[in-house]
Short mmCIF file of C-alpha atoms and ligand atoms in Angstrom, two decimals:
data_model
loop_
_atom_site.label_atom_id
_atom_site.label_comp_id
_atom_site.label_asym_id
_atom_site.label_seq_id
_atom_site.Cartn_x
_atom_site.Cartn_y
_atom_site.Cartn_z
CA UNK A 1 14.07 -90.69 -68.37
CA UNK A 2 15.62 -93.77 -66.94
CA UNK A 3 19.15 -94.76 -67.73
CA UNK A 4 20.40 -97.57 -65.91
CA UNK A 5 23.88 -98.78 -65.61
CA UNK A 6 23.60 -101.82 -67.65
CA UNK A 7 20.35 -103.04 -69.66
CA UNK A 8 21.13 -106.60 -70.52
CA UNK A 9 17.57 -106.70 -72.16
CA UNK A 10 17.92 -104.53 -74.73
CA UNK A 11 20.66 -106.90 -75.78
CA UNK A 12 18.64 -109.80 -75.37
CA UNK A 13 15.93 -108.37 -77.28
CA UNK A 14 18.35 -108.10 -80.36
CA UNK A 15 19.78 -111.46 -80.47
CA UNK A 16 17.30 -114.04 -78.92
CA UNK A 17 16.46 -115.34 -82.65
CA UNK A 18 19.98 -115.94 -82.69
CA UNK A 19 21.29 -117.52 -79.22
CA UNK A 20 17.33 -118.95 -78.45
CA UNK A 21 18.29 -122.03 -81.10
CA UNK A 22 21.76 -122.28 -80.31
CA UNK A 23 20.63 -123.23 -76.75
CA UNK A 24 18.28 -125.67 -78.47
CA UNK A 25 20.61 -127.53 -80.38
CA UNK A 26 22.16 -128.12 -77.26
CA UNK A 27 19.10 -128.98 -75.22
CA UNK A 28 17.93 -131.24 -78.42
CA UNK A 29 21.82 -132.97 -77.76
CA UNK A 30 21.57 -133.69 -74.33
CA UNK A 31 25.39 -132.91 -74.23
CA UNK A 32 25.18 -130.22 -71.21
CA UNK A 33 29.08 -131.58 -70.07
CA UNK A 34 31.85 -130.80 -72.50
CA UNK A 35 29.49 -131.23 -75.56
CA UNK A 36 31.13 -129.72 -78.99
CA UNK A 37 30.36 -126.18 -78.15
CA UNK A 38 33.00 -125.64 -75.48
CA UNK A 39 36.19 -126.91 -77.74
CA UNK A 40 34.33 -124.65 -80.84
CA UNK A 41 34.52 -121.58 -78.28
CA UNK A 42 37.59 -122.21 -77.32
CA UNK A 43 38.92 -122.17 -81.17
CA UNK A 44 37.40 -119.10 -81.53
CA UNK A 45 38.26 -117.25 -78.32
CA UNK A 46 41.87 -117.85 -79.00
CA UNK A 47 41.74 -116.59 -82.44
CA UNK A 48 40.15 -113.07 -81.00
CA UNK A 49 43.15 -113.77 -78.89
CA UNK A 50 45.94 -114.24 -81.59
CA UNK A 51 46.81 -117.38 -78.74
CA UNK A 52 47.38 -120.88 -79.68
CA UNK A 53 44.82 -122.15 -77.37
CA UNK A 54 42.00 -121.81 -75.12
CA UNK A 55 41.11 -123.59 -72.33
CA UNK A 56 37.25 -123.26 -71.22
CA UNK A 57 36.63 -122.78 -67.28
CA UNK A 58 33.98 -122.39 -64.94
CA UNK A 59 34.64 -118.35 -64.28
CA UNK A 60 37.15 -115.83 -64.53
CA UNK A 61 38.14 -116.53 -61.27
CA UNK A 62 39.11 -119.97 -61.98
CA UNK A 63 41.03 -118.44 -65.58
CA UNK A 64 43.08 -116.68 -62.60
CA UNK A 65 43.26 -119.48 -60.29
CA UNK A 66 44.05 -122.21 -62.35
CA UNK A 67 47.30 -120.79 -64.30
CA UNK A 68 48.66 -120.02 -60.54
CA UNK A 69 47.16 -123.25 -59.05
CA UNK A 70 49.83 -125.07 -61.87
CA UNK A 71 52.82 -122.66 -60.70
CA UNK A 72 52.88 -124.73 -57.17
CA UNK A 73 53.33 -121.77 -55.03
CA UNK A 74 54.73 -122.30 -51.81
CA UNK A 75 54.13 -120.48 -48.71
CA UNK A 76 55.66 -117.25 -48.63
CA UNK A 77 55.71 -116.84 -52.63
CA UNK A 78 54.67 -113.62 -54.06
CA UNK A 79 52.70 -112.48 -56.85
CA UNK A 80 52.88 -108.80 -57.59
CA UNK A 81 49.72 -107.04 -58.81
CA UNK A 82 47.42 -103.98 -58.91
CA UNK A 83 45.18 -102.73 -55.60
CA UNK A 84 42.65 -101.09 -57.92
CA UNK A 85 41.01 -103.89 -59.80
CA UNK A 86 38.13 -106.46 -59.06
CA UNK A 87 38.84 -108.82 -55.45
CA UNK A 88 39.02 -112.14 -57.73
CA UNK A 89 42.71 -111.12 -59.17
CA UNK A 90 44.04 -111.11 -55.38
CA UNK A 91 41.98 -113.60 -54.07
CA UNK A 92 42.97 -115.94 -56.80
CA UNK A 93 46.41 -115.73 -56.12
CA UNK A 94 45.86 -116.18 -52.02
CA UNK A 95 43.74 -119.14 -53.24
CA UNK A 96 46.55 -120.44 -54.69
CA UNK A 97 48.81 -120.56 -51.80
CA UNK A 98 50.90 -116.95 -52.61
CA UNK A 99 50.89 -113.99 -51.04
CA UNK A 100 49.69 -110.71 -53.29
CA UNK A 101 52.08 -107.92 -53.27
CA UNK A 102 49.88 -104.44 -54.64
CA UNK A 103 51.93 -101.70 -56.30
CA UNK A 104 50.37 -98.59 -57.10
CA UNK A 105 48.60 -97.87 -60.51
CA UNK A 106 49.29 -95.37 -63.01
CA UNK A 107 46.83 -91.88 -62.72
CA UNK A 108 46.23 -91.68 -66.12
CA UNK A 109 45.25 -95.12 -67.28
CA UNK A 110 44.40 -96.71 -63.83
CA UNK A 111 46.47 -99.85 -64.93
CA UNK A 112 48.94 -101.09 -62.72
CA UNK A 113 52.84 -98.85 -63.40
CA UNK A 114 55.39 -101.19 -64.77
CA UNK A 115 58.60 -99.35 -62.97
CA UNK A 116 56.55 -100.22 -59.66
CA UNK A 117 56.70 -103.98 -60.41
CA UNK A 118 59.78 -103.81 -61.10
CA UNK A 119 61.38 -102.19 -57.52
CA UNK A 120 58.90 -105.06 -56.01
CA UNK A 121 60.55 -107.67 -57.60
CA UNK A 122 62.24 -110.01 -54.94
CA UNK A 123 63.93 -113.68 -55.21
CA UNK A 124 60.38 -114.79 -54.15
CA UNK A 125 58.48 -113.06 -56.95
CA UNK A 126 56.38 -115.87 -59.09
CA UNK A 127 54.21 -114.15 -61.24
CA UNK A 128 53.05 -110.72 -62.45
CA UNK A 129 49.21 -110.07 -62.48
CA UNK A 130 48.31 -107.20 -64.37
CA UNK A 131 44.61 -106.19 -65.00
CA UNK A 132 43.67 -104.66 -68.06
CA UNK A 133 40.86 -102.40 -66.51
CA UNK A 134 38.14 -101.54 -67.63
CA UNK A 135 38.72 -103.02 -71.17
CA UNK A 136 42.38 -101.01 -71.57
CA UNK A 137 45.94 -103.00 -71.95
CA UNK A 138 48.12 -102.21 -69.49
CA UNK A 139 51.66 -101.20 -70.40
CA UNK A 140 52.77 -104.73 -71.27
CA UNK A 141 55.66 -104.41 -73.64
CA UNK A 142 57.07 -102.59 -70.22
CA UNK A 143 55.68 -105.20 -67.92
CA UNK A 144 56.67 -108.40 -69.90
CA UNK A 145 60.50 -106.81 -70.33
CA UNK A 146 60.57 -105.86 -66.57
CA UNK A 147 59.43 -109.95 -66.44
CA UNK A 148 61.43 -110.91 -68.95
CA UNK A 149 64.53 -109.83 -67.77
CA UNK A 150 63.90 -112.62 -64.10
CA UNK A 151 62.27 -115.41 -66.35
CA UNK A 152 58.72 -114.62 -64.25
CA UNK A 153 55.03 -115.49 -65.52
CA UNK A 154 53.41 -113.02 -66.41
CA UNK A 155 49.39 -113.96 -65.71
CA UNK A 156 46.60 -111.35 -67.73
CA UNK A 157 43.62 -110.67 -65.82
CA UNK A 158 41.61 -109.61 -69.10
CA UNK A 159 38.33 -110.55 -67.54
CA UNK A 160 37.48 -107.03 -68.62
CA UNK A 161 39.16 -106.66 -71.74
CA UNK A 162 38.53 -109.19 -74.12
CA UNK A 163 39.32 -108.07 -77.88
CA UNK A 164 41.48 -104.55 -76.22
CA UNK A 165 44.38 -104.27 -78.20
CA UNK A 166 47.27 -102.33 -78.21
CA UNK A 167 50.18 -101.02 -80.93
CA UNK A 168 53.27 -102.62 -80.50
CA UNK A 169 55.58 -101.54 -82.23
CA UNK A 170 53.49 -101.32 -85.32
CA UNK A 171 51.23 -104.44 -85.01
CA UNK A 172 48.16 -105.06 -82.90
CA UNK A 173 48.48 -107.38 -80.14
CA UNK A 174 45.40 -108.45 -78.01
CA UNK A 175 44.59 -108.86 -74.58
CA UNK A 176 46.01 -111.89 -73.15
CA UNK A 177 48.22 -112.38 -76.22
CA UNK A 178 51.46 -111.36 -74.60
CA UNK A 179 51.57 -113.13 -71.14
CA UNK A 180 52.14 -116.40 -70.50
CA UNK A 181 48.24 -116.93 -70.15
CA UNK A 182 45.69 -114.57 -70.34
CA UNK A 183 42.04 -114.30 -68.05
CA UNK A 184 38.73 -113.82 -69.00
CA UNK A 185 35.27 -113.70 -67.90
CA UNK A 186 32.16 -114.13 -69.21
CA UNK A 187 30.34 -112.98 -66.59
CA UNK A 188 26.96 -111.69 -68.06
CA UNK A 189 27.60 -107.90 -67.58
CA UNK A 190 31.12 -108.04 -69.47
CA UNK A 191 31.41 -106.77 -73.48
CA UNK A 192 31.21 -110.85 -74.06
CA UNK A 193 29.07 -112.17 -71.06
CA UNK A 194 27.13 -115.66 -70.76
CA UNK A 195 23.90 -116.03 -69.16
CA UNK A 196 25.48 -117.42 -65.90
CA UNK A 197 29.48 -117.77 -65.04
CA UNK A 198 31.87 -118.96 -67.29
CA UNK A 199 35.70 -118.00 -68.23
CA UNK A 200 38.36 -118.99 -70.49
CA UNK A 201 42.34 -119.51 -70.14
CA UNK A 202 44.02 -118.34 -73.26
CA UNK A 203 47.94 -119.31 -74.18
CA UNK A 204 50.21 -120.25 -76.64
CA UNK A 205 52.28 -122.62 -74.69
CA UNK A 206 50.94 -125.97 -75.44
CA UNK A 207 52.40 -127.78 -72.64
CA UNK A 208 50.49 -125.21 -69.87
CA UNK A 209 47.66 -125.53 -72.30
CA UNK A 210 47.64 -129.23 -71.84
CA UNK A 211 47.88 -129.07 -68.29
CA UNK A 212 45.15 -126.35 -67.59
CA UNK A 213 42.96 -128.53 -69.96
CA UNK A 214 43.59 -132.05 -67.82
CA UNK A 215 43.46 -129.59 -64.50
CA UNK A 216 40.03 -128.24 -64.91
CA UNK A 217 38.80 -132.04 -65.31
CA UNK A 218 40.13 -133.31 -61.90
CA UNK A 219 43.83 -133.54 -63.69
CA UNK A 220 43.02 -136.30 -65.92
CA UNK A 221 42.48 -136.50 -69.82
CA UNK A 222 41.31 -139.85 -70.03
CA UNK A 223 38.17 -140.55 -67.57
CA UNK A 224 39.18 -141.70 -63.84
CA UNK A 225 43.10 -141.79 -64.38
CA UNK A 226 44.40 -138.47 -62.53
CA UNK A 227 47.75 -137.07 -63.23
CA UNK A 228 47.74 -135.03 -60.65
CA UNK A 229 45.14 -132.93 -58.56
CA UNK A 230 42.86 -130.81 -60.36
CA UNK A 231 39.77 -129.56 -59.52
CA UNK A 232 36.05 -129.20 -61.31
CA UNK A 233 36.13 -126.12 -63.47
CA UNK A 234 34.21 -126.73 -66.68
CA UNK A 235 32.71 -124.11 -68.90
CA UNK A 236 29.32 -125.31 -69.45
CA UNK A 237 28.11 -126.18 -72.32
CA UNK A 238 24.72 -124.08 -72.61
CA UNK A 239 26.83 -121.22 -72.00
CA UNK A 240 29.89 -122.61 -74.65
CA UNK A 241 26.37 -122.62 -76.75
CA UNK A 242 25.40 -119.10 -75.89
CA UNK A 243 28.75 -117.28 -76.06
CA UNK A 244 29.12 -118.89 -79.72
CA UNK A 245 26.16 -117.34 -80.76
CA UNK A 246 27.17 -113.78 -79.21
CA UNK A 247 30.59 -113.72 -80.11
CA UNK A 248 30.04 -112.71 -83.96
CA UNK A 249 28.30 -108.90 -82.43
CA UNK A 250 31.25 -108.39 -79.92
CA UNK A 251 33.48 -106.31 -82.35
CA UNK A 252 30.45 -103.78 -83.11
CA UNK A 253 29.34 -104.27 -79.56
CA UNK A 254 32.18 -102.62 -78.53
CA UNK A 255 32.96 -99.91 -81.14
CA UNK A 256 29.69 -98.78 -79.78
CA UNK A 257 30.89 -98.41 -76.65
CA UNK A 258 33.93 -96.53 -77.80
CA UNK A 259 31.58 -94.27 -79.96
CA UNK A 260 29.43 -93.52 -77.03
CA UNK A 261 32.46 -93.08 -74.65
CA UNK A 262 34.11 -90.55 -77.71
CA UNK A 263 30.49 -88.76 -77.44
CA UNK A 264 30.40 -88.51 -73.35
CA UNK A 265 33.89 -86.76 -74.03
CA UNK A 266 32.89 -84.56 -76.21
CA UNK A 267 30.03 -83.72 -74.17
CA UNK A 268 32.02 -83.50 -70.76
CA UNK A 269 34.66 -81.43 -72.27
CA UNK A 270 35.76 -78.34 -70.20
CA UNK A 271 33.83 -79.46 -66.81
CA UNK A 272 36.77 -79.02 -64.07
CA UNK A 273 35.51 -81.02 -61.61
CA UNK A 274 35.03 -83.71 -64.37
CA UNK A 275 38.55 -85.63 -65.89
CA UNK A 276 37.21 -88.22 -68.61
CA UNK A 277 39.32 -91.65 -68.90
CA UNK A 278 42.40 -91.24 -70.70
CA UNK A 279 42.84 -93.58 -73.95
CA UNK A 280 46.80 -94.34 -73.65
CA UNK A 281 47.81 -93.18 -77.26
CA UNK A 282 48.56 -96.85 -77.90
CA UNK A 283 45.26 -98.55 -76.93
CA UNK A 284 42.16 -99.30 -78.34
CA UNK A 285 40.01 -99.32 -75.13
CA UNK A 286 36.99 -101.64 -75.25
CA UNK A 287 34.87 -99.33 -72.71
CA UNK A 288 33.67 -101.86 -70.33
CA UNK A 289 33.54 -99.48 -68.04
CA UNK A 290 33.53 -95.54 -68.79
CA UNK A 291 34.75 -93.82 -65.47
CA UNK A 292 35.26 -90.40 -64.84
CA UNK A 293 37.20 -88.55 -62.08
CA UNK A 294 35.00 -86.65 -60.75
CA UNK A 295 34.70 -84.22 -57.68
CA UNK A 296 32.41 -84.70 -54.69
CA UNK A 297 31.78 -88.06 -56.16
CA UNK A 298 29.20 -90.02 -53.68
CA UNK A 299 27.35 -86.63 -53.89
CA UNK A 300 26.91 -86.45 -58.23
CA UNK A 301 26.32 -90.73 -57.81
CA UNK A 302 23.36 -89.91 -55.26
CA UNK A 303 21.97 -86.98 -57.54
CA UNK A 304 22.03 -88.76 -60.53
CA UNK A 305 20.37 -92.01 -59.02
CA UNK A 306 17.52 -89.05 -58.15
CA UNK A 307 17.33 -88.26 -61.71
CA UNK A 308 17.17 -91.95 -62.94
CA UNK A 309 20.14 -92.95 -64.11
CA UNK A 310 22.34 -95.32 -62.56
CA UNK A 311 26.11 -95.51 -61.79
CA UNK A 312 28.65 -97.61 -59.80
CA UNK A 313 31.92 -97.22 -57.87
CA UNK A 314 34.61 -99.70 -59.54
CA UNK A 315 36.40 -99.58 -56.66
CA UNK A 316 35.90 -97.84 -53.87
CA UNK A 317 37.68 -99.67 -51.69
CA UNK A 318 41.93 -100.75 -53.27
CA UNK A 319 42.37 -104.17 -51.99
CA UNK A 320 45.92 -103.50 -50.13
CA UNK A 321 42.99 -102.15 -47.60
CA UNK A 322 40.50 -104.71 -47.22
CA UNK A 323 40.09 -106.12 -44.12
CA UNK A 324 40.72 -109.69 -45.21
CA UNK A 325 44.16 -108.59 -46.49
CA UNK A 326 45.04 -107.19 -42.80
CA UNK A 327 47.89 -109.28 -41.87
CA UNK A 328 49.85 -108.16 -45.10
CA UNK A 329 50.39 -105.20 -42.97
CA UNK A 330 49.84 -102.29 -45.54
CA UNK A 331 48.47 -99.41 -44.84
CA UNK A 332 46.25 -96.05 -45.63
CA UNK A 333 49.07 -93.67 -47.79
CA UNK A 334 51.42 -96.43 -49.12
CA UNK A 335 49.82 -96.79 -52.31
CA UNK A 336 48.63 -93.08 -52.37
CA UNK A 337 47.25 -93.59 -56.43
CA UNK A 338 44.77 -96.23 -56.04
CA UNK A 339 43.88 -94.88 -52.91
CA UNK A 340 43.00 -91.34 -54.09
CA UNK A 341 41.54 -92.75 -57.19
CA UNK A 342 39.33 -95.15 -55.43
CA UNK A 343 37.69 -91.76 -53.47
CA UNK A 344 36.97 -90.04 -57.27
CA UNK A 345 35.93 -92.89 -59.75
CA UNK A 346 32.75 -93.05 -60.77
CA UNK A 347 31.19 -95.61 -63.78
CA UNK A 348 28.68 -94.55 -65.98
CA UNK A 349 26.03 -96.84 -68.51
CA UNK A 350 28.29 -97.34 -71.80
CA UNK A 351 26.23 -100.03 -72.87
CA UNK A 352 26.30 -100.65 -76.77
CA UNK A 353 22.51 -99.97 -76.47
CA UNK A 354 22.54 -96.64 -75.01
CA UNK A 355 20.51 -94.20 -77.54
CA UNK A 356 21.50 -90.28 -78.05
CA UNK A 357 18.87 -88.91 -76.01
CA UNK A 358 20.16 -91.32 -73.30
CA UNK A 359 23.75 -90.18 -73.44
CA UNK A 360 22.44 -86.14 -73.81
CA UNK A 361 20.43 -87.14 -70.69
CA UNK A 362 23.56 -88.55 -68.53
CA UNK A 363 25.52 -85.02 -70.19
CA UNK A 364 23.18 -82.79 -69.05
CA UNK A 365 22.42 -84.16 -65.27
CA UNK A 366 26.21 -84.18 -64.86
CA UNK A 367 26.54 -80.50 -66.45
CA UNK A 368 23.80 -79.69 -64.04
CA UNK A 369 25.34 -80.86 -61.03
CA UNK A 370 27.94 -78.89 -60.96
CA UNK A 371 26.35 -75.62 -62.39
C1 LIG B 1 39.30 -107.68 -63.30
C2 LIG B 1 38.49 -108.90 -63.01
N1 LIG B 1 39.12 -110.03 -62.60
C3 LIG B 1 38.45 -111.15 -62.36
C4 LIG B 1 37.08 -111.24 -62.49
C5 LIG B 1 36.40 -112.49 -62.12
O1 LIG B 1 35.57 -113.00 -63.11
P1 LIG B 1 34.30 -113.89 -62.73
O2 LIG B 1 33.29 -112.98 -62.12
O3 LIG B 1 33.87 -114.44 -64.06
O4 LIG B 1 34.75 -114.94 -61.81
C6 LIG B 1 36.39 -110.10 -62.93
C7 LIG B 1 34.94 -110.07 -63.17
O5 LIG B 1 34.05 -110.27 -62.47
C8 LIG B 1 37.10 -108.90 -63.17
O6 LIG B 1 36.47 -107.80 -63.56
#
């Protein structure tokens, strides 16, 4: 049997009646730059979002950049975030002229730990990027008090987490809801992905929502009068078109991911060398990714590649050690979490897609392993 990691045409296969004339319409319009689409998406997005607005973007990268691009960082300005987490949330903030300050994660949930951002806070701190991995909030009502109490931004990479939510005391609140802005991608592997790069800001503070929408447009509104320096970051409209057309499944997408991550748990239950994710009571985990703990970890990846299935490493190496980060002057033990947890993670195919026999497949070459 083969199981890969991610089968993006099973999806297709289920929807092309449904996205294939969306993409006309568009085609038919001619209206590839801004056309109707994008400002439609964005209405919708932020609703998912319970935020005021969204603003459209070329990539989830640029939903990072942009917010911090408008904070005017100067040299020597810090932004404190998580080691354990896709490059793009550090190398958006270096991008935008700060300097990343990692603080180790939490075991359980992998998300970054809010009493670590909080002993890194220093007169120079100018934002707070947490990542809600995997598709799982992060701690925020701790994270946006620890902000809260020194007035700093607090930036939501939710490129992995769109429609997560988490219980607050007593209501729902969404990922990117609580932050000053919120991050996400629609890069075509995520729970909500285009069929090429795209991303979205979301907020409900209209005046950085007016900004981020003149900034992605060379910081103008009206054509060839620039407020100030912006840059090209449009989300385009085929994919504005395309993510319309998707968004309506996302909700079931992902409760199918839950239900087969609830049915690998069940199945991996009383493995020692095997520690399934841990759903923080509060959350309601999208299952982006589902990533076990796992012992001798490179050798169960390589054995189960043998057997047809396919996995990946999300991360294997925490970004406090990556070479291009050298001259921040960290080093192997300080953040002794991510590092450990980068040597044990391994991702298996969650896909909404996935069929029984698939899942009893991935069960029973992981049981085998370690038999
Ligand atoms: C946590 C995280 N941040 C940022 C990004 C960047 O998004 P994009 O690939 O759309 O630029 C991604 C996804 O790739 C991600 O997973």
């Amino acid at each position: 049997m083969n199981v890969p990691l991610l089968d993006l045409g099973a999806q297709y296969q289920s929807i092309r009646d449904e996205v294939l004339p969306a993409l006309q319409a568009v085609v038919e319009s001619q209206q590839f730059i801004m056309g109707p689409a994008v400002a439609q998406l964005e209405a919708a997005v932020a609703k998912v979002s319970h935020a005021r607005h969204g603003v459209g973007c070329a990539s989830g990268t640029d939903a990072l950049l942009l917010p911090l691009k408008i904070l005017g960082l100067r040299p020597g300005d810090e932004v404190i975030t998580t080691p354990f987490t896709f490059f793009a949330t550090a190398g958006a903030i270096v991008n935008a002229g700060g300097t990343p300050v990692f603080v180790d994660i939490d075991p359980a949930t992998f998300n970054i730990d809010p009493a670590a951002v909080e002993a890194a806070l220093t007169p120079r701190t100018r934002a707070i990027v947490p990542v809600h991995l995997y598709g799982q909030l992060a701690a925020m009502e701790r994270l946006m008090a620890v902000a809260g109490r020194r007035g700093v931004p607090v930036i939501e990479d939710a490129c992995q987490a769109i429609g997560a939510r988490r219980s607050i005391d007593g209501e729902w609140r969404m990922a990117g809801e609580l932050g000053w802005v919120g991050a996400y991608s629609f890069f075509p592997s995520k729970n909500l992905g285009a069929w090429g790069d795209a991303g979205m800001i979301v907020t409900s503070d209209d005046q950085a929502a007016e900004r981020l929408r003149k900034f992605r447009l060379h910081g103008g509104a009206k054509q060839y009068h620039h407020d100030e320096v912006g840059t090209n970051s449009r989300l385009d409209t085929l994919q504005a078109a395309i993510l319309l057309a998707k968004l309506p499944h996302l909700a079931a997408w992902s409760a199918a991911r839950r239900q087969h991550a609830e049915y690998y748990g069940r199945g991996l239950a009383g493995l020692p060398q095997v520690t399934p994710p841990t759903v923080d009571p509060s959350n309601e985990h999208i299952f982006h990714q589902y990533t076990l703990r796992v012992e001798r970890r490179d050798e169960l990846q390589a054995y189960l590649k043998a057997k047809g299935i396919g996995t990946a490493v999300y991360y294997p190496v925490p970004l406090h050690l990556q070479k291009c980060f050298s001259a921040l002057g960290y080093r192997t033990g300080q953040l002794p979490v991510a590092e450990r947890v980068a040597g044990e993670v391994l991702s298996l195919p969650v896909y909404p897609e996935l069929t029984r026999a698939q899942l009893d497949y991935v069960v029973d070459a992981i049981r085998g392993f370690y038999r």
